[in-house]
Tab-separated table of C-alpha atoms and ligand atoms in Angstrom:
chain	number	residue	atom	x	y	z
A	1	MET	CA	21.465	13.924	67.082
A	2	ARG	CA	20.172	15.830	64.349
A	3	ARG	CA	19.839	19.209	65.234
A	4	SER	CA	17.419	21.617	63.398
A	5	PHE	CA	18.395	24.721	61.694
A	6	THR	CA	16.180	26.921	64.347
A	7	TRP	CA	18.269	25.062	67.240
A	8	ARG	CA	21.506	25.968	65.474
A	9	VAL	CA	20.812	29.637	65.191
A	10	PHE	CA	19.231	29.795	68.668
A	11	ALA	CA	21.679	27.740	70.814
A	12	PRO	CA	24.667	30.127	70.649
A	13	ILE	CA	22.519	33.427	70.965
A	14	ALA	CA	20.978	31.669	73.924
A	15	LEU	CA	24.208	30.840	75.503
A	16	LEU	CA	25.318	34.485	74.900
A	17	ILE	CA	22.269	35.678	76.704
A	18	VAL	CA	22.854	33.224	79.562
A	19	LEU	CA	26.547	34.227	79.937
A	20	LEU	CA	25.677	37.912	79.757
A	21	THR	CA	22.852	37.681	82.376
A	22	ALA	CA	25.123	35.544	84.556
A	23	GLY	CA	28.077	38.030	84.245
A	24	PHE	CA	26.036	40.864	84.908
A	25	GLY	CA	24.298	39.354	87.721
A	26	ALA	CA	27.695	38.607	89.215
A	27	LEU	CA	28.961	41.877	88.823
A	28	THR	CA	25.955	43.733	90.128
A	29	LEU	CA	26.103	41.166	93.104
A	30	ARG	CA	29.534	42.143	93.875
A	31	CYS	CA	28.725	45.637	93.715
A	32	GLY	CA	26.242	44.958	96.550
A	33	GLY	CA	23.218	45.303	94.147
A	34	ALA	CA	21.462	41.974	95.113
A	35	GLN	CA	17.800	43.310	94.037
A	36	SER	CA	19.260	43.532	90.358
A	37	TRP	CA	18.912	39.756	89.902
A	38	LYS	CA	15.093	40.229	90.064
A	39	THR	CA	15.280	42.437	87.045
A	40	LEU	CA	17.986	40.517	85.089
A	41	VAL	CA	16.271	37.060	85.245
A	42	PRO	CA	13.023	38.329	83.345
A	43	LEU	CA	15.106	40.398	81.172
A	44	GLY	CA	17.363	37.272	80.068
A	45	LEU	CA	14.101	35.200	79.878
A	46	ILE	CA	12.610	37.745	77.314
A	47	ALA	CA	15.829	37.949	75.429
A	48	LEU	CA	15.704	34.125	75.137
A	49	ALA	CA	12.188	34.368	73.817
A	50	LEU	CA	13.086	37.098	71.448
A	51	ALA	CA	16.234	34.693	70.281
A	52	TRP	CA	13.994	31.763	69.773
A	53	GLY	CA	11.593	33.789	67.715
A	54	ILE	CA	14.236	35.261	65.518
A	55	ALA	CA	15.709	31.795	64.868
A	56	TRP	CA	12.246	30.388	64.183
A	57	GLY	CA	11.582	33.325	61.618
A	58	ILE	CA	14.702	32.352	59.583
A	59	SER	CA	14.204	28.765	59.711
A	60	HIS	CA	10.479	28.628	59.030
A	61	PRO	CA	10.756	29.765	55.230
A	62	LEU	CA	13.799	27.280	54.898
A	63	ARG	CA	11.599	24.519	56.202
A	64	ALA	CA	8.570	25.388	53.789
A	65	LEU	CA	11.181	25.538	50.840
A	66	THR	CA	12.677	22.008	52.041
A	67	ARG	CA	9.143	20.574	51.972
A	68	GLN	CA	8.497	21.964	48.606
A	69	ALA	CA	11.622	20.357	47.042
A	70	GLN	CA	11.068	17.073	48.971
A	71	ARG	CA	7.618	17.034	47.248
A	72	VAL	CA	9.136	17.588	43.910
A	73	ALA	CA	11.555	14.821	44.478
A	74	ARG	CA	8.580	12.597	45.267
A	75	GLY	CA	7.255	13.403	41.851
A	76	GLU	CA	4.365	15.557	43.314
A	77	ARG	CA	3.075	18.606	41.693
A	78	THR	CA	4.132	21.888	44.029
A	79	GLU	CA	2.484	24.817	44.946
A	80	ILE	CA	4.318	27.973	44.787
A	81	ILE	CA	5.139	29.321	48.520
A	82	PRO	CA	3.992	33.027	48.681
A	83	THR	CA	6.533	35.342	49.975
A	84	ALA	CA	6.659	39.009	50.696
A	85	ARG	CA	10.106	39.280	52.130
A	86	SER	CA	12.750	41.169	50.528
A	87	ASP	CA	15.703	39.991	52.211
A	88	GLU	CA	17.907	36.988	51.029
A	89	ILE	CA	15.397	34.421	52.318
A	90	GLY	CA	12.769	36.103	50.140
A	91	GLN	CA	15.119	36.103	47.199
A	92	LEU	CA	16.003	32.414	47.787
A	93	SER	CA	12.081	31.498	48.111
A	94	ARG	CA	11.590	33.500	44.834
A	95	ALA	CA	14.623	31.714	43.175
A	96	ILE	CA	13.259	28.230	44.189
A	97	ASN	CA	9.786	29.119	43.113
A	98	ALA	CA	11.050	30.025	39.762
A	99	LEU	CA	13.260	26.748	39.552
A	100	MET	CA	10.229	24.685	40.500
A	101	ARG	CA	7.935	26.446	37.907
A	102	LYS	CA	10.646	25.568	35.043
A	103	LEU	CA	10.802	21.996	36.358
A	104	GLN	CA	7.121	21.470	36.282
A	105	THR	CA	6.924	22.789	32.839
A	106	GLN	CA	9.436	20.442	31.850
A	107	ILE	CA	8.012	17.462	33.837
A	108	ASP	CA	4.389	18.365	32.210
A	109	ALA	CA	5.985	18.404	28.583
A	110	LEU	CA	8.004	15.199	29.308
A	111	GLN	CA	4.879	13.529	30.455
A	112	SER	CA	2.742	14.473	27.330
A	113	GLU	CA	5.528	13.481	25.135
A	114	GLN	CA	5.744	10.300	26.970
A	115	GLY	CA	1.668	10.023	26.830
A	116	THR	CA	1.869	10.586	22.906
A	117	LEU	CA	4.747	8.171	22.527
A	118	ARG	CA	2.729	5.535	24.350
A	119	ALA	CA	-0.644	6.182	22.592
A	120	MET	CA	1.153	5.872	19.188
A	121	LEU	CA	3.065	2.625	19.903
A	122	GLN	CA	-0.417	1.027	21.353
A	123	THR	CA	-2.373	2.172	18.256
A	124	MET	CA	0.311	1.130	15.721
A	125	ASN	CA	-0.637	-1.786	13.695
A	126	ASP	CA	2.902	-2.945	13.588
A	127	GLY	CA	4.492	-4.865	16.413
A	128	VAL	CA	7.115	-2.990	18.274
A	129	LEU	CA	9.406	-4.256	20.942
A	130	ILE	CA	12.678	-2.733	22.780
A	131	VAL	CA	15.205	-5.071	23.945
A	132	ASP	CA	17.944	-4.066	26.499
A	133	GLU	CA	21.534	-4.927	26.639
A	134	ALA	CA	20.790	-7.783	28.705
A	135	GLY	CA	18.417	-9.424	26.216
A	136	ARG	CA	15.275	-8.602	28.258
A	137	VAL	CA	12.210	-6.864	26.778
A	138	ALA	CA	12.041	-3.209	27.828
A	139	LEU	CA	8.990	-2.009	25.994
A	140	ILE	CA	6.373	-4.194	23.976
A	141	ASN	CA	3.159	-2.622	22.339
A	142	ALA	CA	-0.196	-4.356	21.926
A	143	ALA	CA	0.451	-5.188	18.303
A	144	ALA	CA	3.421	-7.335	19.220
A	145	GLU	CA	1.657	-8.940	22.060
A	146	GLN	CA	-1.219	-10.002	19.765
A	147	LEU	CA	1.197	-11.046	17.302
A	148	PHE	CA	2.972	-13.350	19.542
A	149	HIS	CA	-0.151	-14.380	21.448
A	150	LEU	CA	0.983	-12.776	24.988
A	151	GLU	CA	-1.045	-11.679	27.594
A	152	PRO	CA	-1.082	-7.686	27.935
A	153	GLY	CA	2.029	-6.691	30.130
A	154	TRP	CA	3.249	-10.360	30.525
A	155	GLY	CA	6.293	-9.822	28.114
A	156	THR	CA	7.783	-6.776	29.834
A	157	ARG	CA	11.084	-7.571	31.580
A	158	ARG	CA	10.993	-11.188	30.454
A	159	SER	CA	13.869	-12.514	28.232
A	160	LEU	CA	13.396	-12.154	24.387
A	161	VAL	CA	13.830	-15.935	24.072
A	162	GLU	CA	10.667	-16.423	26.389
A	163	VAL	CA	8.784	-13.668	24.603
A	164	LEU	CA	9.342	-14.522	20.903
A	165	ARG	CA	10.000	-18.152	20.977
A	166	HIS	CA	11.376	-18.280	17.482
A	167	HIS	CA	15.174	-18.947	16.858
A	168	GLN	CA	15.198	-17.014	13.555
A	169	LEU	CA	14.050	-13.705	15.240
A	170	ILE	CA	16.626	-14.266	18.114
A	171	ALA	CA	19.317	-14.871	15.675
A	172	LEU	CA	18.156	-11.734	13.727
A	173	TRP	CA	18.493	-9.687	17.292
A	174	ARG	CA	21.765	-11.091	18.077
A	175	THR	CA	23.205	-10.318	14.537
A	176	CYS	CA	22.082	-6.809	15.048
A	177	ARG	CA	23.453	-6.290	18.331
A	178	GLU	CA	26.942	-7.876	17.288
A	179	SER	CA	27.122	-5.956	13.816
A	180	ASP	CA	25.518	-2.811	15.563
A	181	GLU	CA	23.633	-2.537	12.119
A	182	GLU	CA	20.189	-2.819	10.970
A	183	GLN	CA	18.935	-6.491	10.101
A	184	ARG	CA	15.777	-7.208	8.127
A	185	LEU	CA	14.223	-10.823	7.812
A	186	THR	CA	11.056	-11.885	6.326
A	187	LEU	CA	9.510	-15.072	7.392
A	188	GLU	CA	6.352	-17.188	7.834
A	189	LEU	CA	5.222	-18.035	11.276
A	190	SER	CA	3.774	-21.291	10.816
A	191	ARG	CA	2.067	-21.492	14.295
A	192	GLN	CA	0.248	-18.469	13.922
A	193	GLN	CA	0.024	-18.928	9.897
A	194	LEU	CA	1.387	-15.430	9.597
A	195	PHE	CA	3.753	-13.873	7.132
A	196	ILE	CA	5.955	-11.072	8.471
A	197	GLN	CA	8.744	-8.884	7.852
A	198	SER	CA	10.955	-8.187	10.893
A	199	ILE	CA	13.470	-5.395	11.319
A	200	ALA	CA	16.116	-5.190	13.992
A	201	ALA	CA	17.800	-1.682	14.503
A	202	PRO	CA	20.276	-0.575	17.187
A	203	LEU	CA	18.953	2.607	18.802
A	204	GLY	CA	22.625	3.950	18.995
A	205	GLN	CA	23.200	7.094	21.251
A	206	ALA	CA	19.388	7.469	22.164
A	207	LEU	CA	19.372	4.110	24.208
A	208	PRO	CA	22.972	2.594	24.045
A	209	GLY	CA	22.780	-1.224	23.834
A	210	HIS	CA	19.094	-1.215	23.179
A	211	ILE	CA	17.553	-2.839	19.893
A	212	LEU	CA	14.244	-1.931	18.313
A	213	MET	CA	12.350	-4.736	16.674
A	214	LEU	CA	9.628	-4.040	14.423
A	215	PHE	CA	7.010	-6.771	13.052
A	216	GLN	CA	5.076	-5.972	10.164
A	217	ASP	CA	2.289	-8.277	9.219
A	218	LEU	CA	2.483	-9.040	5.388
A	219	THR	CA	-0.023	-11.824	5.477
A	220	ARG	CA	-2.850	-9.651	3.732
A	221	VAL	CA	-0.516	-8.271	1.296
A	222	ARG	CA	0.961	-11.624	0.212
A	223	ARG	CA	-2.398	-13.143	0.043
A	224	LEU	CA	-3.618	-10.451	-2.344
A	225	GLU	CA	-0.384	-10.755	-4.505
A	226	THR	CA	-1.148	-14.594	-4.647
A	227	VAL	CA	-4.889	-14.080	-5.623
A	228	ARG	CA	-3.466	-11.426	-8.331
A	229	ARG	CA	-0.836	-13.974	-9.445
A	230	ASP	CA	-3.342	-16.897	-9.732
A	231	PHE	CA	-5.815	-14.515	-11.614
A	232	ILE	CA	-3.447	-13.447	-14.117
A	233	SER	CA	-2.330	-17.225	-14.710
A	234	ASN	CA	-5.892	-18.471	-14.765
A	235	ILE	CA	-7.151	-15.896	-17.118
A	236	SER	CA	-4.313	-16.336	-19.429
A	237	HIS	CA	-5.003	-20.015	-19.231
A	238	GLU	CA	-8.659	-19.701	-19.820
A	239	LEU	CA	-8.182	-17.323	-22.874
A	240	ARG	CA	-5.648	-19.586	-24.565
A	241	THR	CA	-7.846	-22.467	-25.247
A	242	PRO	CA	-10.446	-20.641	-27.278
A	243	LEU	CA	-7.949	-18.309	-28.920
A	244	ALA	CA	-5.867	-21.272	-29.912
A	245	SER	CA	-8.880	-22.909	-31.235
A	246	LEU	CA	-10.183	-19.850	-33.315
A	247	LYS	CA	-6.593	-19.411	-34.581
A	248	ALA	CA	-6.480	-23.117	-35.992
A	249	LEU	CA	-10.049	-22.828	-37.379
A	250	THR	CA	-9.111	-19.502	-39.158
A	251	GLU	CA	-5.787	-21.229	-40.736
A	252	THR	CA	-8.021	-24.208	-41.640
A	253	LEU	CA	-10.306	-21.998	-43.468
A	254	GLN	CA	-7.446	-20.039	-44.959
A	255	SER	CA	-5.541	-23.056	-46.281
A	256	GLY	CA	-8.495	-24.208	-48.442
A	257	ALA	CA	-11.573	-25.074	-46.424
A	258	LEU	CA	-13.316	-22.109	-47.659
A	259	GLU	CA	-13.624	-24.004	-50.963
A	260	ASP	CA	-15.579	-26.438	-49.390
A	261	PRO	CA	-18.886	-24.757	-48.306
A	262	PRO	CA	-20.317	-27.357	-45.971
A	263	ALA	CA	-16.991	-27.637	-43.903
A	264	ALA	CA	-16.393	-24.099	-44.063
A	265	ARG	CA	-20.069	-23.718	-42.407
A	266	ARG	CA	-19.140	-26.209	-39.909
A	267	PHE	CA	-15.842	-24.424	-39.107
A	268	LEU	CA	-17.860	-21.017	-38.953
A	269	GLU	CA	-20.513	-22.743	-36.341
A	270	HIS	CA	-17.460	-23.790	-34.383
A	271	MET	CA	-15.882	-20.392	-34.342
A	272	GLU	CA	-18.881	-18.913	-33.248
A	273	THR	CA	-19.117	-21.208	-30.331
A	274	GLU	CA	-15.588	-20.222	-29.322
A	275	VAL	CA	-16.409	-16.468	-29.675
A	276	ASP	CA	-19.766	-16.954	-27.683
A	277	ALA	CA	-17.541	-18.692	-25.030
A	278	LEU	CA	-15.221	-15.930	-24.890
A	279	THR	CA	-17.913	-13.366	-24.642
A	280	HIS	CA	-19.421	-15.306	-21.950
A	281	MET	CA	-16.266	-15.259	-19.898
A	282	VAL	CA	-15.642	-11.581	-20.421
A	283	THR	CA	-19.232	-10.857	-19.324
A	284	GLU	CA	-18.867	-12.842	-16.350
A	285	LEU	CA	-15.530	-11.212	-15.604
A	286	LEU	CA	-16.906	-7.656	-15.815
A	287	GLU	CA	-20.039	-8.561	-13.598
A	288	LEU	CA	-17.390	-9.857	-10.976
A	289	SER	CA	-15.274	-6.798	-11.012
A	290	ARG	CA	-18.392	-4.614	-10.819
A	291	ILE	CA	-19.580	-6.401	-7.953
A	292	GLU	CA	-16.170	-6.412	-6.220
A	293	SER	CA	-15.460	-2.862	-6.733
A	294	GLY	CA	-18.926	-1.666	-5.614
A	295	GLN	CA	-19.725	-0.063	-9.035
A	296	ALA	CA	-22.961	-1.519	-9.397
A	297	PRO	CA	-24.791	-1.073	-6.072
A	298	LEU	CA	-27.617	-3.553	-4.877
A	299	GLN	CA	-31.379	-2.162	-5.697
A	300	LEU	CA	-32.826	-3.794	-2.483
A	301	ARG	CA	-36.598	-4.465	-2.446
A	302	PRO	CA	-38.817	-6.724	-0.679
A	303	THR	CA	-38.967	-9.939	-3.054
A	304	SER	CA	-40.880	-13.039	-2.974
A	305	ALA	CA	-38.509	-15.945	-2.626
A	306	GLU	CA	-40.955	-18.357	-4.607
A	307	ALA	CA	-41.027	-15.778	-7.490
A	308	LEU	CA	-37.164	-16.028	-7.596
A	309	LEU	CA	-37.028	-19.880	-7.725
A	310	GLN	CA	-39.950	-19.865	-10.335
A	311	THR	CA	-38.324	-17.245	-12.559
A	312	ALA	CA	-34.829	-19.359	-12.320
A	313	VAL	CA	-36.692	-22.589	-12.992
A	314	GLU	CA	-38.546	-21.390	-16.204
A	315	ARG	CA	-35.401	-19.997	-17.526
A	316	LEU	CA	-33.585	-23.432	-17.465
A	317	ARG	CA	-36.466	-25.666	-17.777
A	318	VAL	CA	-35.814	-26.390	-21.550
A	319	GLN	CA	-32.381	-27.184	-20.849
A	320	ALA	CA	-33.110	-29.743	-18.005
A	321	GLU	CA	-35.965	-31.376	-19.972
A	322	ARG	CA	-33.615	-31.831	-22.965
A	323	LYS	CA	-31.183	-33.603	-20.811
A	324	GLY	CA	-33.971	-35.643	-19.315
A	325	LEU	CA	-33.758	-34.468	-15.650
A	326	THR	CA	-36.641	-33.970	-13.301
A	327	LEU	CA	-37.008	-30.468	-11.938
A	328	THR	CA	-39.097	-29.560	-8.671
A	329	VAL	CA	-39.636	-26.601	-6.630
A	330	GLU	CA	-41.074	-26.637	-3.049
A	331	VAL	CA	-41.644	-23.548	-0.862
A	332	THR	CA	-42.958	-23.770	2.669
A	333	ALA	CA	-46.263	-21.634	3.449
A	334	ASP	CA	-46.094	-18.032	4.976
A	335	LEU	CA	-42.588	-17.607	3.696
A	336	PRO	CA	-41.648	-14.000	4.381
A	337	PRO	CA	-40.288	-11.914	1.558
A	338	VAL	CA	-36.370	-11.418	1.169
A	339	LEU	CA	-34.809	-8.000	0.919
A	340	ALA	CA	-33.146	-8.601	-2.434
A	341	ASP	CA	-31.976	-7.135	-5.644
A	342	ALA	CA	-34.116	-9.621	-7.929
A	343	PRO	CA	-32.255	-9.774	-11.164
A	344	ARG	CA	-28.957	-10.296	-9.177
A	345	LEU	CA	-30.124	-12.883	-6.650
A	346	GLY	CA	-31.870	-14.397	-9.676
A	347	GLN	CA	-28.572	-14.650	-11.206
A	348	VAL	CA	-27.320	-16.613	-8.296
A	349	LEU	CA	-30.160	-19.205	-8.684
A	350	VAL	CA	-29.539	-19.555	-12.440
A	351	ASN	CA	-25.735	-20.209	-11.842
A	352	LEU	CA	-26.484	-23.032	-9.278
A	353	LEU	CA	-29.250	-24.612	-11.184
A	354	HIS	CA	-27.166	-24.225	-14.512
A	355	ASN	CA	-24.584	-26.126	-12.519
A	356	ALA	CA	-26.878	-28.728	-11.118
A	357	ILE	CA	-28.292	-29.537	-14.691
A	358	LYS	CA	-24.445	-29.450	-16.015
A	359	PHE	CA	-23.153	-32.145	-13.389
A	360	THR	CA	-26.255	-34.444	-13.235
A	361	PRO	CA	-26.548	-37.291	-15.700
A	362	THR	CA	-29.511	-38.034	-17.715
A	363	GLY	CA	-32.438	-39.215	-15.521
A	364	GLY	CA	-31.128	-37.347	-12.546
A	365	ALA	CA	-33.465	-35.188	-10.379
A	366	ILE	CA	-32.962	-31.576	-9.198
A	367	HIS	CA	-34.841	-30.091	-6.428
A	368	LEU	CA	-35.164	-26.452	-5.619
A	369	SER	CA	-36.530	-25.084	-2.172
A	370	ALA	CA	-36.650	-22.297	0.400
A	371	GLN	CA	-37.445	-22.105	4.105
A	372	GLN	CA	-37.367	-19.603	6.719
A	373	ASP	CA	-34.553	-20.001	9.096
A	374	GLY	CA	-34.827	-17.366	12.217
A	375	ASN	CA	-34.523	-13.938	10.496
A	376	ARG	CA	-33.282	-15.276	7.239
A	377	VAL	CA	-34.652	-17.168	4.198
A	378	VAL	CA	-32.509	-20.230	3.177
A	379	PHE	CA	-32.609	-21.352	-0.499
A	380	GLN	CA	-31.541	-24.861	-1.484
A	381	VAL	CA	-30.370	-26.434	-4.904
A	382	GLN	CA	-29.927	-29.997	-4.701
A	383	ASP	CA	-28.756	-32.480	-7.339
A	384	ASN	CA	-28.102	-35.958	-7.201
A	385	GLY	CA	-25.228	-35.685	-9.890
A	386	VAL	CA	-21.514	-36.427	-9.859
A	387	GLY	CA	-20.830	-34.577	-6.734
A	388	ILE	CA	-17.676	-32.596	-5.643
A	389	PRO	CA	-14.526	-34.304	-4.397
A	390	ALA	CA	-14.011	-33.552	-0.616
A	391	ASP	CA	-10.728	-31.944	-1.325
A	392	ASP	CA	-12.180	-29.345	-3.801
A	393	LEU	CA	-15.068	-28.372	-1.619
A	394	PRO	CA	-13.068	-25.460	0.136
A	395	ARG	CA	-11.835	-23.916	-2.821
A	396	ILE	CA	-15.072	-24.285	-5.033
A	397	PHE	CA	-16.036	-20.638	-4.415
A	398	GLU	CA	-12.735	-19.307	-6.010
A	399	ARG	CA	-12.379	-17.754	-9.319
A	400	PHE	CA	-11.784	-19.943	-12.041
A	401	TYR	CA	-11.638	-23.092	-9.914
A	402	LYS	CA	-13.134	-26.295	-11.271
A	403	SER	CA	-13.007	-29.373	-9.458
A	404	ASP	CA	-12.485	-31.361	-12.708
A	405	ARG	CA	-11.078	-29.575	-15.439
A	406	ALA	CA	-11.837	-32.210	-18.209
A	407	ARG	CA	-15.391	-32.830	-16.839
A	408	ALA	CA	-15.968	-29.033	-16.369
A	409	SER	CA	-14.254	-27.867	-19.438
A	410	GLY	CA	-17.477	-26.190	-20.766
A	411	GLY	CA	-17.462	-23.656	-17.943
A	412	THR	CA	-15.453	-20.820	-16.761
A	413	GLY	CA	-15.100	-21.455	-13.161
A	414	LEU	CA	-16.541	-18.017	-12.466
A	415	GLY	CA	-20.171	-18.910	-11.868
A	416	LEU	CA	-19.785	-19.868	-8.148
A	417	ALA	CA	-17.496	-16.906	-7.628
A	418	ILE	CA	-20.218	-14.479	-8.897
A	419	ALA	CA	-22.646	-16.130	-6.644
A	420	LYS	CA	-20.552	-15.790	-3.579
A	421	HIS	CA	-20.205	-12.181	-4.120
A	422	ILE	CA	-23.808	-11.288	-4.783
A	423	VAL	CA	-24.836	-13.420	-1.821
A	424	GLU	CA	-22.375	-11.556	0.414
A	425	ALA	CA	-23.351	-8.088	-0.939
A	426	HIS	CA	-26.794	-9.061	0.191
A	427	GLY	CA	-25.381	-9.413	3.759
A	428	GLY	CA	-25.899	-13.422	3.332
A	429	LYS	CA	-23.792	-16.415	3.254
A	430	ILE	CA	-23.583	-19.433	1.018
A	431	TRP	CA	-22.166	-22.996	1.700
A	432	VAL	CA	-21.993	-26.352	-0.131
A	433	LYS	CA	-22.638	-29.967	0.796
A	434	SER	CA	-21.777	-32.526	-1.499
A	435	VAL	CA	-20.462	-36.132	-1.507
A	436	GLU	CA	-18.600	-37.334	-4.759
A	437	GLY	CA	-20.783	-39.617	-6.607
A	438	GLU	CA	-23.955	-38.944	-4.685
A	439	GLY	CA	-24.666	-35.390	-5.436
A	440	SER	CA	-24.326	-31.633	-4.151
A	441	VAL	CA	-26.529	-29.404	-1.974
A	442	PHE	CA	-25.858	-25.662	-2.590
A	443	GLU	CA	-27.524	-23.361	0.177
A	444	PHE	CA	-27.335	-19.717	0.569
A	445	GLY	CA	-29.265	-17.554	3.411
A	446	ILE	CA	-30.474	-14.026	2.682
A	447	PRO	CA	-31.894	-11.828	5.321
A	448	ARG	CA	-35.757	-11.759	5.394
A	449	GLU	CA	-37.763	-8.483	5.109
A	450	GLU	CA	-38.346	-7.065	8.516
B	1	ADP	P1	-18.161	-23.363	-13.947
B	1	ADP	O1	-18.689	-22.336	-14.948
B	1	ADP	O2	-16.972	-24.244	-14.208
B	1	ADP	O3	-19.239	-24.193	-13.693
B	1	ADP	P2	-18.460	-22.693	-11.341
B	1	ADP	O4	-17.824	-21.500	-10.613
B	1	ADP	O5	-19.904	-22.433	-11.543
B	1	ADP	O6	-17.893	-22.723	-12.894
B	1	ADP	O7	-18.322	-23.959	-10.639
B	1	ADP	C1	-16.861	-24.300	-10.337
B	1	ADP	C2	-16.660	-25.757	-10.268
B	1	ADP	O8	-17.490	-26.465	-9.147
B	1	ADP	C3	-17.233	-26.508	-11.331
B	1	ADP	O9	-16.362	-26.489	-12.640
B	1	ADP	C4	-17.348	-27.889	-10.994
B	1	ADP	O10	-16.262	-28.601	-10.887
B	1	ADP	C5	-17.974	-27.764	-9.491
B	1	ADP	N1	-19.354	-27.661	-9.309
B	1	ADP	C6	-20.157	-26.527	-9.291
B	1	ADP	N2	-21.536	-27.002	-9.003
B	1	ADP	C7	-21.354	-28.288	-9.058
B	1	ADP	C8	-22.668	-29.465	-9.013
B	1	ADP	N3	-23.695	-29.108	-8.704
B	1	ADP	N4	-22.062	-30.601	-8.961
B	1	ADP	C9	-20.815	-31.129	-9.172
B	1	ADP	N5	-19.767	-29.949	-9.139
B	1	ADP	C10	-20.092	-28.702	-9.313
């Protein structure tokens, strides 16, 4: 049976009182004072009540302190027990109160540190995983869950093999655990089409046996690197041809052709064509870089779609006629104006129309149109020319991309890249439908003026 502190204090005093009362009673009885019992019994009872009061008075603050300590043990916030006593119990209460206050401050500091750490982990772009000594995931952040397509919270306490499902990453963790040294690995997650760098580092004394795994998504960086590499190799390739041609022409002139005026004139004309091609390419590259870097902000104004189409057609009508092509324009009635930078959007139409003329054999037809589609206006440049092979279609808007280098040797491969950038800067979208041998339809949608 568990006895309370009150009972432990009260019991011996009560026993003493009972014994004393009984002793006195017996003594006075023997001396013939039978009446004294009547006084002794109430006195004994009063003494017992007093003893109970004293025992309770001692144990009550102790019980309050016990309850407070139990609340702290359960992780609850505690209130300080007011005490005015100056005896040992008062001192004990004050000491425990001070201890509670200190403990609470430390718990608050720890909780805030934990909160900051959790917020930092959850907002990090890099995936973070902590693996315990048994190979189970002790902690996983949102970025890692996203990277490995996991439901939030699913991975915690599961085995690393189950969570990552990638043998190279498991091997990385094993090597790190066995060597107790940091390990790095760069790999491609083909399922997710991602290129990641993974670092496994032992947590040492901080968390013995635990390993931190960090996953950095390098897909974008790598894509940009590839674009930059391709760009440099493409531009070198494109510049080499006209430069080599200019060099050859200059050498021919120097080695005697200058003495033959008709031949010299022909060579000079050829040189001028090459210089024009170079100038054209440099201008287009500059235009592209200006649009990309946002150096030339668009001057958006309500613009008539029909006027845009007519201007482009007028600029290239002679070229089309010279090639024996039919050029038609069709615009639906009540077409709303678009919000556009007219010279820039005109450039898009010129680029598309220029391509249509270039890639449509004599006798072919080119049709330009515009119609409303919801809150945008869709422009169309359609030809019945050579068309684009299906394999090339996804890459046709890339810089320097030409579907058939021999056939398209006259161009720079920049026209469509420029068109795409201009359309997207207008908040629009450009796309193409084409069947090789049958023709192509280039379309782009631009938001209408509200
Ligand atoms: P280019 O200056 O070479 O015309 P573009 O970027 O304008 O550069 O076009 C890229 C490539 O797309 C062209 O080289 C050509 O192979 C293909 N192309 C573009 N428009 C058409 C079209 N209307 N018909 C067939 N092929 C086209």
